[in-house]
Coordinates of C-alpha atoms in Angstrom, one line a residue:
M1 CA 206.0 37.1 5.1
I2 CA 208.4 38.2 7.8
E3 CA 208.0 36.7 11.4
L4 CA 209.0 37.7 14.7
R5 CA 211.3 34.9 15.2
H6 CA 213.0 36.1 12.1
L7 CA 213.6 39.8 13.6
R8 CA 214.8 38.2 16.8
T9 CA 217.6 36.3 14.8
V10 CA 218.4 39.2 13.0
L11 CA 219.0 41.3 15.8
A12 CA 220.6 38.5 18.1
L13 CA 223.2 38.5 15.0
K14 CA 223.8 42.2 15.1
Q15 CA 224.2 42.1 18.9
T16 CA 226.6 39.1 19.1
G17 CA 228.4 39.3 15.7
S18 CA 228.6 35.6 15.0
L19 CA 226.1 32.7 14.2
A20 CA 227.3 30.9 17.2
A21 CA 226.9 33.5 19.7
A22 CA 223.6 34.4 18.2
A23 CA 222.4 30.7 18.1
S24 CA 223.3 30.3 21.9
K25 CA 221.7 33.9 22.7
C26 CA 218.3 32.3 20.9
F27 CA 218.6 29.0 22.7
V28 CA 218.8 27.3 19.4
T29 CA 221.6 25.1 17.6
Q30 CA 223.8 26.8 15.2
S31 CA 222.0 24.8 12.3
A32 CA 218.7 25.9 13.2
L33 CA 219.7 29.3 13.2
S34 CA 221.4 29.1 9.9
H35 CA 218.1 26.9 8.3
Q36 CA 216.0 29.8 9.9
L37 CA 218.6 32.5 8.2
K38 CA 218.0 30.5 4.8
E39 CA 214.2 30.5 5.4
L40 CA 214.1 34.2 6.0
E41 CA 216.3 34.9 2.8
S42 CA 214.2 32.8 0.7
R43 CA 211.1 35.1 1.8
I44 CA 212.8 37.9 1.0
D45 CA 214.5 36.7 -2.0
A46 CA 218.1 38.5 -0.8
K47 CA 220.9 37.6 1.5
V48 CA 221.0 38.8 5.3
F49 CA 224.5 39.0 5.7
V50 CA 227.6 38.6 3.7
R51 CA 229.1 35.1 4.1
K52 CA 232.5 34.4 5.9
S53 CA 232.9 38.0 6.8
K54 CA 234.9 39.0 10.0
P55 CA 233.5 40.7 11.6
L56 CA 230.1 40.0 10.6
A57 CA 228.6 42.4 7.8
F58 CA 225.4 42.9 6.8
T59 CA 223.9 43.5 3.5
D60 CA 221.7 46.4 2.6
E61 CA 218.6 44.3 3.1
G62 CA 220.1 43.0 6.5
L63 CA 220.6 46.3 7.6
K64 CA 216.9 47.1 7.0
L65 CA 215.9 44.3 9.0
V66 CA 218.1 45.0 12.0
V67 CA 216.3 48.5 12.0
L68 CA 212.7 47.1 11.6
A69 CA 213.8 44.4 14.8
E70 CA 215.1 47.4 16.8
D71 CA 212.0 49.3 16.3
I72 CA 209.4 46.5 16.2
L73 CA 210.8 44.0 19.0
P74 CA 210.9 46.2 21.6
K75 CA 207.3 47.6 20.8
V76 CA 206.1 43.9 21.1
A77 CA 208.1 43.2 24.4
A78 CA 206.3 46.2 26.1
T79 CA 202.8 45.4 24.6
E80 CA 203.5 41.7 26.2
S81 CA 204.5 43.5 29.3
Q82 CA 201.1 45.3 29.9
L83 CA 199.1 42.6 28.9
K84 CA 200.9 40.5 31.5
A85 CA 200.4 42.9 34.1
A86 CA 196.9 43.2 33.3
T87 CA 196.4 39.4 33.8
D88 CA 198.5 39.3 36.7
S89 CA 196.7 42.0 38.6
Q90 CA 193.7 39.8 38.3
S91 CA 195.6 36.4 39.1
P92 CA 196.3 35.5 42.8
L93 CA 200.0 35.8 44.0
R94 CA 201.0 32.1 44.6
I95 CA 203.2 31.7 47.2
G96 CA 205.4 28.4 48.2
I97 CA 207.3 27.6 51.1
D98 CA 210.3 25.1 51.7
C99 CA 209.8 25.3 55.4
H100 CA 206.9 23.1 57.1
S101 CA 206.8 25.5 60.0
C102 CA 206.6 28.6 58.5
Y103 CA 202.7 28.0 58.1
R104 CA 201.5 28.3 61.6
W105 CA 202.6 32.5 61.2
L106 CA 201.8 32.8 57.7
M107 CA 198.2 32.1 57.8
P108 CA 197.5 35.1 60.0
V109 CA 199.7 36.9 57.7
M110 CA 197.4 36.1 55.0
A111 CA 194.7 36.9 56.7
Q112 CA 196.2 40.3 57.8
F113 CA 196.9 41.0 54.1
N114 CA 193.1 40.4 53.2
Q115 CA 191.9 42.7 55.4
Q116 CA 194.0 45.4 54.1
F117 CA 194.0 44.7 50.4
P118 CA 190.7 42.9 49.7
D119 CA 190.3 43.5 45.8
E120 CA 193.9 41.5 46.1
R121 CA 194.3 37.7 46.4
L122 CA 197.1 35.4 48.0
D123 CA 197.3 31.6 47.3
L124 CA 199.2 29.4 49.8
L125 CA 200.5 26.3 48.2
S126 CA 201.8 23.3 50.2
R127 CA 202.2 20.9 47.4
Y128 CA 205.5 22.3 46.0
S129 CA 207.4 21.8 49.8
F130 CA 210.1 19.9 48.5
D131 CA 211.0 21.7 44.9
A132 CA 209.4 25.0 45.3
L133 CA 212.2 26.8 43.9
D134 CA 212.0 24.7 40.9
A135 CA 208.1 25.3 40.9
L136 CA 208.9 29.2 41.0
E137 CA 211.3 29.1 37.8
Q138 CA 208.8 27.3 36.1
G139 CA 206.4 29.7 36.5
E140 CA 203.8 27.5 38.9
L141 CA 204.6 29.9 42.1
D142 CA 205.1 33.7 41.8
M143 CA 207.2 33.7 45.4
V144 CA 208.7 31.2 47.6
L145 CA 209.9 31.6 51.2
T146 CA 213.2 29.9 51.7
S147 CA 216.4 30.2 53.9
D148 CA 218.7 28.9 51.0
P149 CA 219.2 31.0 48.0
V150 CA 220.7 29.2 45.1
A151 CA 222.9 30.6 42.6
N152 CA 220.2 30.8 39.7
S153 CA 220.1 33.7 37.3
A154 CA 216.5 33.1 36.8
L155 CA 215.9 33.8 40.1
H156 CA 215.9 37.0 42.5
F157 CA 216.8 36.5 46.4
E158 CA 215.7 39.4 48.8
Q159 CA 216.3 38.9 52.6
L160 CA 213.1 39.6 54.8
S161 CA 214.0 38.7 58.3
E162 CA 216.0 36.7 60.3
F163 CA 215.3 33.8 62.6
E164 CA 216.6 31.8 65.4
V165 CA 216.7 27.9 65.2
K166 CA 216.3 26.4 68.1
L167 CA 216.2 22.5 70.0
V168 CA 213.2 21.2 70.6
V169 CA 213.6 18.8 73.5
G170 CA 211.2 17.2 76.0
K171 CA 210.9 19.2 79.1
D172 CA 212.0 16.1 81.4
T173 CA 215.3 15.6 79.5
A174 CA 218.4 16.4 80.6
L175 CA 219.1 18.9 77.6
A176 CA 216.0 20.8 78.9
Q177 CA 217.9 21.7 81.6
K178 CA 220.8 23.7 79.9
N179 CA 221.0 27.2 79.0
Y180 CA 222.5 26.2 75.6
V181 CA 223.8 23.0 73.9
T182 CA 226.8 22.2 72.4
P183 CA 227.5 19.9 69.0
A184 CA 229.2 17.3 71.0
Q185 CA 225.8 17.0 73.3
L186 CA 224.2 16.1 70.4
A187 CA 226.7 13.4 68.8
G188 CA 224.3 9.9 68.4
Q189 CA 221.3 11.9 69.0
T190 CA 218.2 10.6 67.3
I191 CA 217.0 13.7 65.0
I192 CA 213.1 13.9 64.5
S193 CA 212.3 16.2 61.0
Y194 CA 210.2 16.9 58.1
P195 CA 211.2 14.4 55.4
V196 CA 213.9 16.3 54.2
P197 CA 217.8 14.5 53.6
L198 CA 219.4 14.9 57.0
S199 CA 222.4 17.0 55.4
R200 CA 219.8 19.6 54.4
L201 CA 218.5 20.4 58.2
D202 CA 219.7 23.5 59.6
L203 CA 220.5 21.6 62.7
V204 CA 223.1 19.4 60.7
Q205 CA 224.2 21.7 58.3
Y206 CA 224.9 24.8 60.1
F207 CA 225.8 23.1 63.7
L208 CA 226.5 19.7 64.2
A209 CA 228.5 19.3 60.6
P210 CA 231.1 22.3 61.1
A211 CA 231.8 21.0 64.4
G212 CA 232.5 17.6 63.0
V213 CA 229.6 16.0 65.1
T214 CA 227.7 13.1 63.5
P215 CA 224.0 12.8 64.9
G216 CA 222.0 9.5 65.4
P217 CA 219.2 8.0 63.2
Q218 CA 216.6 10.3 61.8
K219 CA 213.0 9.8 62.0
T220 CA 210.6 11.6 59.8
C221 CA 206.9 12.8 59.5
D222 CA 205.1 15.5 57.5
L223 CA 203.1 17.3 59.9
T224 CA 204.7 19.7 62.8
N225 CA 201.8 18.8 65.3
V226 CA 202.9 14.9 65.0
L227 CA 206.6 15.6 65.0
L228 CA 206.0 17.5 68.1
Q229 CA 204.1 14.8 70.1
R230 CA 207.0 12.3 69.1
I231 CA 209.7 14.7 70.7
A232 CA 207.4 14.9 73.7
C233 CA 207.0 11.0 73.8
G234 CA 211.1 11.0 73.8
E235 CA 211.6 9.3 70.3
G236 CA 214.1 12.2 69.6
V237 CA 215.0 16.3 69.3
A238 CA 214.4 18.6 66.5
G239 CA 215.8 21.5 65.5
M240 CA 213.1 24.2 64.5
P241 CA 212.6 27.9 64.3
S242 CA 211.6 29.5 67.4
W243 CA 207.9 30.1 66.6
S244 CA 207.5 26.0 65.8
L245 CA 206.2 25.7 69.6
T246 CA 203.3 27.7 69.1
E247 CA 201.8 24.4 68.1
A248 CA 203.0 22.7 71.5
Q249 CA 200.1 23.7 73.5
G250 CA 199.4 21.2 76.0
L251 CA 202.8 19.0 75.2
S252 CA 205.4 18.6 77.8
L253 CA 208.3 20.9 75.5
T254 CA 211.0 23.5 75.5
S255 CA 213.4 24.8 73.5
V256 CA 217.0 25.3 74.0
R257 CA 219.6 27.6 72.2
L258 CA 222.2 25.9 69.8
G259 CA 225.3 26.9 71.0
E260 CA 226.3 29.9 73.5
H261 CA 224.9 32.5 71.0
G262 CA 222.5 30.9 69.5
L263 CA 222.1 29.7 65.6
F264 CA 220.2 32.4 63.3
R265 CA 219.0 32.0 59.9
P266 CA 217.9 34.3 57.1
L267 CA 214.4 34.2 55.5
F268 CA 214.4 35.3 51.9
A269 CA 211.6 36.0 49.4
A270 CA 212.5 34.4 46.0
T271 CA 211.1 35.9 42.8
R272 CA 211.8 35.3 39.4
A273 CA 214.2 37.3 38.0
G274 CA 213.0 40.7 36.2
K275 CA 209.7 40.1 38.4
H276 CA 210.9 41.0 41.8
A277 CA 209.6 43.2 44.6
L278 CA 210.9 46.7 43.4
Q279 CA 208.7 45.8 40.2
Q280 CA 205.5 44.1 41.5
P281 CA 203.4 46.4 44.4
I282 CA 201.8 43.2 45.5
M283 CA 205.0 41.7 46.2
Q284 CA 206.3 44.5 48.0
R285 CA 203.5 44.8 50.6
V286 CA 203.4 40.7 51.3
M287 CA 207.4 40.9 51.7
Q288 CA 206.7 43.7 54.2
L289 CA 203.9 41.9 56.3
I290 CA 205.9 38.7 56.4
A291 CA 209.3 40.9 57.7
D292 CA 207.0 42.4 60.3
A293 CA 205.7 39.0 61.2
T294 CA 209.0 37.5 61.5
A295 CA 211.0 40.5 63.1
S296 CA 210.2 39.3 66.7
P297 CA 209.6 35.3 66.4
I298 CA 207.4 34.1 68.7
T299 CA 208.7 31.8 71.6
A300 CA 207.4 29.5 73.9
D301 CA 208.9 27.8 76.5

């Protein structure tokens, strides 16, 4: 019996014109591809292509298989997409975030979505905080909110909005009295953050490092409210999105602009390539709600 894998191999040969290129396209070794072709030729009792021909030439039997592959494989792909779409419409949209402080404003967005679209479901998954893009690529998530797009052809990034990163400090500190801070004023300053490498923090990567300024020691914690309490206790400062202080009720905290013109960062929605928002109405709806929610970030001083 001729199998779909055989047709995919034959079509790859037609499209690439060589065994090596076809093997690469099929994500197998050249020897594995050759073995598969020999198996196919054994089943049809005929050669598929003329050996050592340049450019690669198909036999009559091989050409018939090419015609079959060009007819059958698109139909199979279309049917698979239809079946997958039917399944996806019944499954929740799984959203991951690589920004801890996003959870505070995202929960109301989810509630708003549920009110507008009661037949759809959203799942906000927090267990992928530090490897959310990997989970997205592996199919464990459907969308990731991130400020750091990566060069990956398997992923699609669409910018939703822009937010300001501010320095969160205790109200009784000298820094709290300034209209804005300069990198030099943070030299040696203790940085309190989520458990992320110091070099990946927006405060360091986009404000201190470009100015050649080295911060002081880093202290980490997982929860936003605990992080803010530690700042209020004078343990250090943090660079956080302007909406983060919505969790600072009752704490003696304020935020100060980073640099005279502020430090602004983009917010992207990452999806798997070929399944981005233009093709998924539910993703469009979620992305629009998120863009609206972050267009004018909440501040609290």
